[in-house]
XYZ file of C-alpha atoms in Angstrom:
754
model
C 72.418 193.992 63.917
C 74.442 191.188 65.454
C 74.285 189.227 62.197
C 75.679 192.169 60.234
C 78.524 192.657 62.729
C 79.394 188.966 62.517
C 79.321 189.120 58.729
C 81.695 192.119 58.702
C 84.021 190.381 61.169
C 83.851 187.232 59.074
C 85.124 188.987 55.960
C 87.700 190.880 58.035
C 89.136 187.590 59.270
C 89.104 186.279 55.706
C 91.177 189.324 54.733
C 93.602 188.510 57.576
C 93.921 184.952 56.315
C 94.563 186.136 52.747
C 97.100 188.665 54.043
C 98.913 185.889 55.883
C 98.902 183.700 52.777
C 100.250 186.641 50.776
C 103.108 187.293 53.207
C 104.112 183.645 52.997
C 103.468 183.262 49.273
C 105.716 186.149 48.192
C 108.385 185.014 50.649
C 111.485 183.517 49.066
C 111.202 180.610 51.519
C 107.648 179.704 50.492
C 107.187 175.955 50.118
C 109.992 174.972 52.506
C 107.753 174.065 55.443
C 108.192 175.350 58.998
C 111.386 173.696 60.217
C 113.612 176.424 58.746
C 111.988 179.019 61.004
C 113.675 177.685 64.129
C 116.658 175.622 63.019
C 117.999 176.956 59.712
C 120.592 179.699 59.235
C 121.200 181.704 56.109
C 124.451 179.877 55.323
C 122.498 176.607 55.310
C 119.788 177.906 53.053
C 119.266 177.409 49.368
C 119.645 181.135 48.474
C 123.109 181.133 50.096
C 124.212 178.106 48.083
C 122.888 179.618 44.861
C 124.774 182.873 45.507
C 127.963 180.948 46.270
C 127.681 178.873 43.096
C 127.223 182.056 41.071
C 130.250 183.681 42.711
C 132.407 180.578 42.122
C 131.471 180.779 38.473
C 132.482 184.462 38.392
C 135.758 183.700 40.209
C 136.822 181.165 37.593
C 135.756 183.589 34.879
C 138.163 186.019 36.525
C 140.861 183.326 36.499
C 140.359 182.878 32.762
C 140.139 186.610 31.950
C 142.793 188.158 34.218
C 145.781 187.419 31.996
C 143.709 188.373 28.953
C 142.725 191.819 30.212
C 145.675 192.719 32.506
C 149.303 193.630 32.052
C 151.478 193.537 35.143
C 148.422 193.347 37.421
C 146.475 196.251 35.929
C 143.781 196.450 33.283
C 145.299 197.059 29.847
C 142.798 198.403 27.307
C 145.381 198.166 24.536
C 145.661 194.408 24.671
C 144.667 192.564 21.545
C 141.391 190.733 22.114
C 140.196 189.359 18.774
C 141.260 188.844 15.188
C 138.690 188.953 12.380
C 138.473 188.705 8.611
C 135.848 190.167 6.354
C 133.964 187.915 4.000
C 135.072 189.835 0.902
C 138.778 189.679 1.932
C 139.269 186.453 3.977
C 143.077 186.525 3.752
C 143.385 189.878 5.462
C 143.123 189.778 9.274
C 142.218 192.798 11.351
C 143.051 192.800 15.070
C 140.911 194.651 17.626
C 142.060 195.759 21.044
C 139.956 195.732 24.189
C 139.499 199.474 23.991
C 138.276 199.326 20.385
C 135.728 196.609 21.088
C 134.447 198.359 24.220
C 134.053 201.657 22.384
C 132.323 199.869 19.502
C 129.914 198.260 21.971
C 129.119 201.703 23.346
C 128.352 202.969 19.850
C 125.930 200.072 19.514
C 124.085 201.119 22.723
C 125.592 198.619 25.188
C 126.960 199.418 28.646
C 127.476 197.900 32.087
C 125.088 198.537 34.984
C 126.087 198.835 38.645
C 126.170 195.033 38.949
C 128.419 194.819 35.867
C 125.782 193.189 33.713
C 125.378 194.224 30.058
C 122.353 196.417 29.458
C 121.018 198.395 26.523
C 119.175 197.944 23.253
C 121.297 197.664 20.106
C 121.090 200.507 17.604
C 119.682 199.347 14.289
C 122.351 199.495 11.576
C 121.656 198.139 8.102
C 125.330 198.426 7.183
C 126.301 195.676 9.653
C 128.117 192.889 7.752
C 129.125 189.360 8.654
C 132.676 188.760 9.732
C 134.789 185.711 10.348
C 136.207 185.489 13.893
C 139.643 183.949 13.613
C 140.484 183.974 17.321
C 139.413 185.375 20.713
C 141.884 185.995 23.475
C 139.315 185.261 26.184
C 138.252 181.979 24.498
C 141.424 180.541 23.018
C 140.106 176.972 22.857
C 136.599 177.650 21.621
C 135.077 174.839 19.551
C 132.364 175.389 16.978
C 129.573 172.895 16.458
C 129.083 173.826 12.813
C 130.948 175.598 9.984
C 128.570 178.561 10.154
C 129.312 179.252 13.828
C 132.661 180.823 12.971
C 130.856 183.741 11.372
C 129.470 186.580 13.467
C 129.016 190.362 13.475
C 130.890 193.180 15.110
C 127.803 193.854 17.208
C 127.827 190.335 18.667
C 131.596 190.300 19.125
C 131.683 193.639 20.945
C 128.758 192.668 23.182
C 130.413 189.345 24.045
C 133.666 191.142 24.893
C 131.803 193.635 27.080
C 130.064 190.728 28.859
C 133.396 189.057 29.619
C 134.798 192.357 30.846
C 131.754 192.715 33.128
C 132.395 189.242 34.599
C 136.018 190.267 35.196
C 134.887 193.466 36.937
C 132.454 191.536 39.197
C 135.378 189.894 40.929
C 137.850 192.780 40.785
C 135.464 195.445 42.002
C 133.173 193.522 44.373
C 135.594 190.957 45.807
C 139.010 192.614 45.584
C 138.697 196.379 45.547
C 135.777 196.509 47.994
C 135.409 194.694 51.338
C 133.812 191.309 50.786
C 132.667 188.330 52.834
C 133.793 185.868 50.170
C 137.456 184.908 49.883
C 139.168 182.823 47.253
C 142.644 181.485 46.691
C 143.502 179.560 43.530
C 147.080 178.411 42.895
C 148.407 176.606 39.813
C 152.015 175.434 40.370
C 154.165 174.881 37.299
C 157.442 174.396 39.146
C 158.973 175.218 42.463
C 159.709 178.725 41.308
C 156.858 179.391 38.878
C 153.162 179.552 39.855
C 149.988 181.411 38.969
C 148.066 182.669 41.983
C 144.573 184.214 41.935
C 143.376 185.471 45.293
C 141.805 188.281 47.273
C 143.287 186.925 50.519
C 147.040 186.577 49.933
C 147.856 186.721 53.633
C 145.562 183.850 54.663
C 146.343 180.161 54.664
C 143.974 177.430 53.520
C 143.158 176.442 57.093
C 142.419 180.039 58.003
C 140.048 180.313 55.057
C 138.282 177.112 56.097
C 137.852 178.489 59.590
C 135.875 181.487 58.309
C 132.650 179.484 57.960
C 131.469 177.851 54.746
C 134.054 176.723 52.207
C 134.747 174.605 49.136
C 138.242 173.195 48.575
C 139.528 171.436 45.452
C 142.954 169.864 45.142
C 144.538 168.424 42.021
C 145.878 165.532 44.078
C 142.426 164.542 45.410
C 139.443 163.073 43.634
C 136.916 164.440 46.116
C 135.564 167.899 46.845
C 136.183 169.062 50.398
C 133.269 171.212 51.582
C 131.022 171.767 54.584
C 128.056 172.773 52.409
C 124.975 170.549 52.388
C 125.014 170.602 48.559
C 128.593 171.277 47.385
C 128.925 172.734 43.865
C 130.264 169.825 41.822
C 131.052 172.148 38.890
C 133.871 173.737 40.917
C 136.028 170.667 40.265
C 135.387 170.982 36.530
C 136.135 174.707 36.512
C 139.358 174.271 38.490
C 140.601 171.593 36.118
C 139.583 173.387 32.909
C 141.183 176.663 34.059
C 144.578 175.008 34.767
C 147.077 176.587 32.335
C 149.771 173.963 32.997
C 147.879 170.707 32.527
C 149.152 169.041 35.725
C 147.651 168.118 39.085
C 149.772 170.475 41.132
C 147.059 172.974 42.046
C 144.371 173.802 44.567
C 141.398 176.138 44.761
C 139.505 177.274 47.812
C 136.482 179.564 48.097
C 135.286 180.525 51.586
C 132.599 182.767 53.055
C 132.921 184.531 56.390
C 129.584 183.630 58.024
C 129.900 186.516 60.465
C 129.245 188.786 57.457
C 131.397 191.760 58.585
C 131.440 193.359 55.107
C 128.515 194.850 53.241
C 127.956 192.732 50.129
C 125.496 190.298 48.606
C 125.961 187.841 51.487
C 125.262 190.310 54.252
C 122.278 191.600 52.285
C 121.094 188.006 51.789
C 121.506 187.273 55.496
C 119.501 190.375 56.422
C 116.854 189.490 53.839
C 116.725 185.911 55.151
C 115.998 187.070 58.697
C 113.556 189.659 57.432
C 111.740 186.988 55.422
C 111.666 184.817 58.534
C 109.888 187.594 60.439
C 107.484 188.185 57.556
C 106.801 184.446 57.316
C 106.024 184.232 61.044
C 103.758 187.286 60.791
C 102.047 185.747 57.773
C 101.617 182.442 59.587
C 100.102 184.191 62.610
C 97.788 186.209 60.370
C 96.735 183.007 58.631
C 96.026 181.185 61.898
C 94.169 184.133 63.433
C 92.251 184.670 60.202
C 91.265 181.010 59.874
C 90.276 180.727 63.532
C 88.273 183.946 63.405
C 86.684 182.894 60.119
C 85.571 179.574 61.591
C 84.249 181.151 64.801
C 82.299 183.876 63.012
C 81.038 181.376 60.449
C 79.791 179.155 63.283
C 78.060 182.131 64.912
C 76.438 183.093 61.619
C 75.327 179.537 60.868
C 74.045 178.814 64.395
C 71.951 181.983 64.437
C 70.618 181.490 60.906
C 67.062 180.168 61.296
C 65.452 181.359 58.073
C 62.858 178.892 56.738
C 61.552 180.979 53.853
C 62.895 179.583 50.586
C 64.020 181.764 47.705
C 63.919 180.840 44.034
C 67.360 179.193 44.132
C 66.250 176.911 46.980
C 63.451 175.442 44.872
C 65.999 173.791 42.589
C 66.886 170.234 43.594
C 69.797 169.893 46.018
C 72.088 168.186 43.509
C 71.100 170.655 40.806
C 71.984 173.541 43.105
C 75.415 172.038 43.838
C 76.096 171.475 40.131
C 74.949 175.025 39.376
C 77.361 176.346 42.023
C 80.262 174.386 40.526
C 79.459 175.679 37.046
C 79.225 179.214 38.458
C 82.678 178.845 40.015
C 84.131 177.726 36.680
C 82.378 180.495 34.733
C 83.241 183.370 37.070
C 86.815 182.106 37.486
C 87.249 182.145 33.715
C 85.594 185.571 33.505
C 87.844 186.951 36.256
C 90.950 185.730 34.405
C 89.898 187.816 31.429
C 88.850 190.939 33.340
C 89.657 191.436 37.039
C 93.019 189.630 37.002
C 94.137 191.502 33.880
C 93.226 194.794 35.534
C 95.094 193.920 38.745
C 98.153 192.860 36.741
C 98.512 196.478 35.669
C 98.790 197.536 39.323
C 101.280 194.927 40.581
C 104.574 193.527 39.341
C 104.929 190.108 37.729
C 106.138 188.188 40.848
C 102.803 188.934 42.538
C 100.550 187.891 39.665
C 100.176 184.262 40.727
C 99.166 185.298 44.220
C 96.694 187.862 42.883
C 95.114 185.259 40.594
C 94.895 182.799 43.491
C 93.223 185.375 45.767
C 90.660 186.285 43.114
C 89.861 182.635 42.383
C 89.602 181.730 46.073
C 87.375 184.733 46.760
C 84.991 183.785 43.956
C 84.936 180.163 45.111
C 84.323 181.101 48.745
C 81.515 183.556 47.990
C 79.688 181.044 45.792
C 80.203 178.288 48.388
C 78.905 180.639 51.098
C 75.773 181.336 49.051
C 75.283 177.605 48.486
C 75.879 176.916 52.185
C 73.144 179.323 53.261
C 70.856 177.751 50.674
C 71.526 174.345 52.252
C 70.753 175.800 55.699
C 67.429 177.193 54.495
C 66.561 173.830 52.948
C 67.510 172.093 56.190
C 65.342 174.334 58.376
C 62.466 174.062 55.882
C 62.941 170.251 55.849
C 63.352 170.123 52.055
C 67.021 169.138 51.932
C 66.167 165.451 51.446
C 62.654 165.703 50.069
C 63.784 168.006 47.229
C 66.761 165.988 46.006
C 67.354 164.139 42.772
C 68.809 161.177 44.647
C 65.617 160.771 46.666
C 63.474 161.011 43.543
C 65.722 158.526 41.755
C 65.639 156.192 44.734
C 61.872 156.521 44.890
C 61.519 155.650 41.214
C 63.837 152.662 41.610
C 61.885 151.517 44.676
C 58.604 151.850 42.782
C 60.102 149.835 39.947
C 61.246 147.038 42.235
C 57.962 147.013 44.165
C 56.366 145.398 41.116
C 59.107 142.803 40.692
C 60.159 139.775 42.645
C 62.925 139.786 45.245
C 65.083 137.672 42.946
C 64.908 140.286 40.180
C 65.914 143.056 42.553
C 68.809 141.046 43.955
C 70.007 140.143 40.452
C 69.951 143.800 39.323
C 71.742 145.025 42.457
C 74.406 142.359 42.167
C 74.900 143.027 38.442
C 75.393 146.754 39.127
C 77.797 145.871 41.949
C 79.859 143.616 39.641
C 79.969 146.191 36.825
C 81.128 148.968 39.170
C 83.741 146.671 40.719
C 85.002 145.723 37.275
C 85.233 149.373 36.187
C 87.058 150.460 39.345
C 89.514 147.542 39.254
C 90.119 148.272 35.575
C 90.728 151.922 36.410
C 93.227 150.981 39.129
C 95.197 148.728 36.758
C 95.147 151.287 33.919
C 96.405 154.012 36.231
C 99.103 151.706 37.608
C 100.355 150.815 34.110
C 100.023 154.118 32.253
C 100.344 156.948 34.803
C 103.479 157.390 36.887
C 104.466 159.723 39.676
C 102.312 161.589 42.153
C 99.373 161.867 39.745
C 99.222 158.108 39.309
C 99.469 157.531 43.037
C 96.720 160.071 43.722
C 94.389 158.548 41.115
C 95.115 155.042 42.404
C 94.334 156.190 45.948
C 91.057 157.778 44.814
C 90.002 154.696 42.825
C 91.064 152.401 45.664
C 89.014 154.453 48.119
C 85.994 154.338 45.804
C 86.439 150.578 45.425
C 86.606 150.145 49.197
C 83.503 152.297 49.686
C 81.682 150.318 46.978
C 82.513 147.015 48.684
C 81.421 148.454 52.041
C 78.179 149.591 50.412
C 77.654 146.107 48.929
C 78.238 144.486 52.311
C 75.892 147.007 53.932
C 73.132 146.242 51.415
C 73.455 142.472 51.898
C 73.710 142.787 55.679
C 70.761 145.182 55.832
C 68.663 142.861 53.659
C 69.550 139.903 55.897
C 68.746 141.993 58.974
C 65.353 142.915 57.517
C 64.612 139.265 56.762
C 65.562 138.306 60.332
C 63.197 140.929 61.729
C 60.404 139.704 59.449
C 61.126 136.087 60.412
C 61.021 136.972 64.131
C 57.708 138.756 63.630
C 56.137 135.804 61.796
C 57.320 133.380 64.499
C 56.057 135.635 67.282
C 52.634 136.150 65.696
C 52.287 132.446 64.840
C 53.051 131.564 68.469
C 50.149 133.729 69.655
C 51.777 137.126 70.275
C 49.470 139.020 67.951
C 50.482 142.379 69.465
C 54.029 142.075 68.039
C 54.921 144.987 65.729
C 57.964 145.517 63.486
C 59.719 148.880 63.613
C 59.684 149.752 59.902
C 61.622 153.019 60.221
C 64.854 151.324 59.055
C 63.219 149.176 56.355
C 63.348 149.990 52.640
C 61.793 148.766 49.418
C 59.713 145.617 49.265
C 60.893 144.554 52.707
C 59.225 147.649 54.145
C 55.974 146.860 52.328
C 56.160 143.255 53.555
C 56.889 144.342 57.139
C 53.969 146.790 57.074
C 51.700 144.026 55.735
C 52.772 141.717 58.574
C 52.095 144.523 61.054
C 48.626 144.935 59.550
C 48.029 141.188 59.839
C 49.104 141.292 63.484
C 46.840 144.281 64.136
C 43.943 142.469 62.454
C 44.526 139.306 64.450
C 44.891 141.260 67.674
C 41.676 143.153 66.949
C 39.833 139.946 66.078
C 41.156 138.264 69.206
C 40.126 141.176 71.386
C 36.702 141.174 69.779
C 36.410 137.441 70.334
C 37.455 137.746 73.974
C 35.021 140.593 74.409
C 32.273 138.569 72.734
C 32.997 135.542 74.922
C 32.931 137.694 78.012
C 29.660 139.288 76.982
C 28.149 135.884 76.241
C 29.322 134.570 79.588
C 27.864 137.601 81.337
C 24.632 137.222 79.375
C 24.342 133.539 80.215
C 25.082 134.186 83.875
C 22.606 137.044 84.099
C 19.872 135.202 82.192
C 20.448 132.067 84.224
C 20.107 134.023 87.458
C 16.995 135.784 86.143
C 15.448 132.459 85.137
C 16.493 130.643 88.291
C 14.360 132.781 90.651
C 10.959 132.271 88.938
C 11.922 128.687 88.092
C 12.515 127.936 91.758
C 9.088 129.354 92.538
C 7.506 127.209 89.819
C 9.182 124.070 91.141
C 8.132 124.859 94.690
C 4.512 125.580 93.721
C 4.362 122.399 91.636
C 5.576 120.479 94.658
C 2.945 122.164 96.846
C 0.172 121.379 94.379
C 1.234 117.724 94.235
C 0.887 117.539 98.027
C -2.783 118.525 97.776
C -3.623 114.961 96.631
C -5.488 115.952 93.523
C -7.789 113.146 92.378
C -8.278 114.242 88.812
C -5.885 112.070 86.769
C -5.761 114.563 83.918
C -4.573 117.334 86.223
C -2.152 114.870 87.763
C -0.641 114.256 84.300
C -0.346 117.993 83.746
C 1.506 118.353 87.038
C 3.898 115.545 86.155
C 4.707 117.167 82.791
C 5.132 120.540 84.484
C 7.426 118.993 87.111
C 9.463 117.166 84.464
C 9.928 120.240 82.261
C 10.768 122.549 85.163
C 13.427 120.114 86.401
C 14.869 119.920 82.880
C 14.917 123.715 82.642
C 16.690 123.849 86.006
C 19.326 121.386 84.775
C 19.766 123.379 81.557
C 20.232 126.595 83.517
C 22.844 125.010 85.758
C 24.620 123.563 82.701
C 24.678 126.975 81.041
C 26.316 128.582 84.061
C 28.837 125.776 84.399
C 29.638 125.807 80.661
C 30.199 129.541 80.804
C 32.532 129.275 83.784
C 34.412 126.329 82.310
C 34.992 127.938 78.906
C 36.103 131.256 80.393
C 38.328 129.625 83.026
C 36.495 131.480 85.773
C 36.398 128.429 88.035
C 38.363 127.525 91.125
C 39.818 124.009 91.105
C 41.018 121.946 94.061
C 43.617 119.477 92.794
C 44.092 116.253 94.760
C 45.484 112.792 94.055
C 42.682 110.671 92.565
C 42.629 106.972 91.742
C 41.265 107.158 88.197
C 40.476 103.419 88.112
C 38.440 103.562 91.300
C 36.501 106.621 90.092
C 35.542 104.829 86.864
C 34.345 101.799 88.847
C 32.175 104.084 90.966
C 30.777 105.778 87.863
C 29.921 102.403 86.346
C 28.015 101.526 89.506
C 26.116 104.829 89.429
C 24.941 104.333 85.821
C 24.425 100.543 85.830
C 20.709 100.737 86.690
C 20.197 103.714 84.367
C 21.702 101.823 81.422
C 19.366 98.882 82.096
C 16.384 101.124 81.318
C 17.509 101.193 77.652
C 19.016 97.712 77.811
C 22.559 99.052 77.354
C 25.293 96.587 78.238
C 28.409 98.120 79.867
C 31.658 96.403 78.809
C 34.592 97.536 80.989
C 38.356 97.093 80.543
C 40.251 98.613 83.478
C 43.716 97.576 84.725
C 43.897 96.148 88.209
C 46.635 98.508 89.376
C 45.936 101.949 90.699
C 46.375 104.853 88.274
C 46.818 108.080 90.184
C 46.208 111.420 88.506
C 46.123 114.946 89.912
C 42.725 116.568 89.335
C 39.690 118.181 90.940
C 37.513 115.227 92.028
C 34.185 117.003 91.628
C 35.035 118.343 88.169
C 36.474 114.988 87.066
C 33.254 113.301 88.152
C 31.287 115.846 86.090
C 33.373 114.937 83.019
C 32.624 111.229 83.415
C 28.976 111.938 84.233
C 28.519 113.975 81.041
C 30.175 111.276 78.925
C 28.046 108.494 80.458
C 24.871 110.577 80.115
C 25.769 111.286 76.486
C 26.102 107.535 75.874
C 22.797 106.856 77.654
C 20.925 109.458 75.600
C 22.303 108.753 72.123
C 23.428 105.077 72.135
C 21.342 102.570 70.165
C 18.943 100.805 72.502
C 20.056 97.272 73.348
C 23.672 97.906 72.233
C 26.950 97.738 74.132
C 28.913 100.603 75.681
C 32.658 100.031 75.935
C 34.625 101.696 78.725
C 38.442 101.373 78.717
C 41.267 102.790 80.856
C 44.880 102.312 79.837
C 48.344 103.797 80.233
C 50.502 105.130 77.418
C 53.579 103.149 76.437
C 55.902 105.477 78.337
C 53.595 105.476 81.371
C 53.118 109.245 81.347
C 49.428 109.477 80.392
C 46.212 107.747 81.501
C 43.599 107.468 78.723
C 39.882 106.892 79.468
C 37.818 105.858 76.426
C 34.048 105.367 76.061
C 32.586 103.990 72.813
C 29.050 103.323 71.660
C 26.992 102.848 68.533
C 24.726 105.833 67.920
C 21.014 105.363 67.470
C 21.031 107.905 64.610
C 23.597 108.493 61.849
C 26.218 111.054 62.889
C 26.470 113.354 59.882
C 28.544 115.942 61.750
C 32.175 116.768 62.341
C 33.629 115.507 65.614
C 34.954 118.970 66.556
C 31.509 120.504 66.136
C 30.048 118.216 68.799
C 32.135 119.978 71.448
C 30.622 123.358 70.567
C 27.820 124.698 72.732
C 24.245 123.719 71.888
C 25.379 121.284 69.181
C 23.710 117.873 69.305
C 24.220 114.717 67.361
C 20.432 114.303 67.326
C 19.553 116.759 64.608
C 15.836 116.013 64.957
C 16.141 116.850 68.696
C 14.051 113.847 69.741
C 16.169 113.343 72.853
C 16.457 115.391 76.022
C 20.061 116.534 75.419
C 20.945 120.204 75.759
C 24.065 120.171 73.599
C 26.237 121.349 76.487
C 27.509 118.128 77.999
C 30.450 117.484 75.686
C 31.375 121.176 75.643
C 31.468 121.238 79.450
C 33.450 118.005 79.543
C 36.045 119.361 77.106
C 36.443 122.666 78.964
C 36.779 120.950 82.339
C 39.338 118.521 80.906
C 41.480 121.341 79.528
C 41.262 123.260 82.813
C 42.756 120.209 84.559
C 45.639 119.916 82.054
C 43.995 117.037 80.226
C 43.256 116.292 76.567
C 39.711 115.716 75.281
C 39.205 114.152 71.832
C 36.244 112.801 69.870
C 36.223 110.342 66.988
C 33.275 109.527 64.711
C 33.269 106.687 62.183
C 29.837 106.286 60.654
C 27.516 105.587 63.587
C 30.413 104.672 65.904
C 31.029 107.349 68.542
C 34.249 107.421 70.552
C 35.274 109.904 73.280
C 38.680 109.887 74.979
C 39.987 111.805 77.998
C 43.706 111.756 78.828
C 45.414 113.031 81.980
C 49.077 113.021 83.043
C 49.877 110.253 85.534
C 51.422 111.497 88.741
C 54.975 110.221 89.048
C 55.923 107.716 91.756
C 52.276 107.315 92.798
C 51.224 104.115 90.963
C 50.816 100.879 92.955
C 50.147 97.470 91.651
């Protein structure tokens, strides 16, 4: 119910707005703006000036006709007015008086109305013959443009005479015999004693006439027109000069209007009409404002409460197609209304209102169709099909699909070519309009083309900037992922075209890497947990085995064979214990789950101690230890126990895999800039090393493929992990059967002594 009330109010306010437009449109002041409502008076208006110009013209007609039609100050119907000759007797002249010509005009159906204008339809008379007009008293100096102009008919001559008589009466009756607000005084001086005076204010001076209000004053001795009108009638000077019967400059003419309008005439009626039109214009303006405001408010209420999502048949057409269909409907129904509704309404109203009626009909048709289209747009919006069901989206989708299968360079070239062509066309249009179209139309077209050109350039800049922005986002994502931040994701909501596909691919790569990394971390954690749990499970029975083996050995068994079995059992159980401990330590080292106690350590001294620990062990396999260590102290910051384990694993690795009877080289040196201490151990392997150096640091990987040695494959892996935990660098180098391991640690500043 509320919707229907709002709809009724909406159309009621539209009617108010149209009523206001009508009151202003039919107003004689329509198109003059709003300033005249508060500041302008009737005597300053254009209708006043037009009336005054018309009256000045009639006054000088009176000046020219008074002596023709009057005798001793009264109208003389017996005065000779024209002389004619018939075509068949050109030498005989017939003279017609004013009375004869007026009566002839009456017989032809002509007369004067209340405003002294000629009215009537001429009576058809086949006997009318051409005559030659020899002279006219009211036009003594008439000039003909051609030889045929001298010929006329009695009908034309009598009508012309009646017209001149009507102009004479307009002044005599309306300005002289009846009270009038317009006063005139025209004086042509021939001599001091002879003058021709034409006036309806003989008792007023020129200054008194000027003081009445508005005036125009012409003097034969002055080249300028004296007037207080905003647009003085320049033709008054011409009329005053041409009406001078004496051909001298001793004359003046003044026409004045009493702006108090005491008399009832055209000026008082115009003043009343002016004020009445002012009131009507204000009422129309108020109706327009109230109507527009009410229309907007009710339209907002209707639109805000319109939540219909169900689409009708019209809404299934594409958005652009619906708009084009609405425009075509406006054109069609406007044309149809011109031929039907407007023609019918023209029969009910007078001609001055036809333009307004046509405008109202056209605006009503346009508004109704736009209202229907507006509600269609609202339904599309609520149903979320406004964008999805549009030709532009489909076109953009097709273009995007086309460019998805082409390189970025092709897309950029096509975009830029289209941009150049459109720029060229718009610039060409601007220049053509500037050269060939003048006035307001040219300026309007130039403004439209200039605006389109500006919008095109803004669009071009936006496309380039947006493409650069997309590339920056993609570049940031690649850098972030390459630096290890695999969880980085690009917001692709603002991306388009191939850049969007590329950004989504990078996001998928990041997701894949993040998933793989999480799986790897999970796997490492599970392996570490497995190793720890298995090691603990093995350690308990292994401890029992070792203890029982030790107890059995104390029984002093005499059987040598059993003694050998016990030795093997003791050896293997100790090896299994070492392997279990190595597994736990390798797991902790690789996962970083190890507490370190950093202290200042003399790296040189630690290497000397390690050499002493392994000197006897190396002699078992006749390995010669060759050492090169600087005499000065090299202080590093590390965990002493873990650093010893690194060196122990490297020395044990050399003991197990070095060729028997070969040399083992141990070096310690500083880097050139004194920032790093590098420990190197080199040996010749007993077996060929057909393996990558990086693989040797993996768990359970041994250089002895045949597994003839006692190595577990964990020593180098533990050494590498412990080195990295202490901010060091662990590297291996293999060249044939030459094995080289290097451990580097940062030297602590200001802690080295010679």
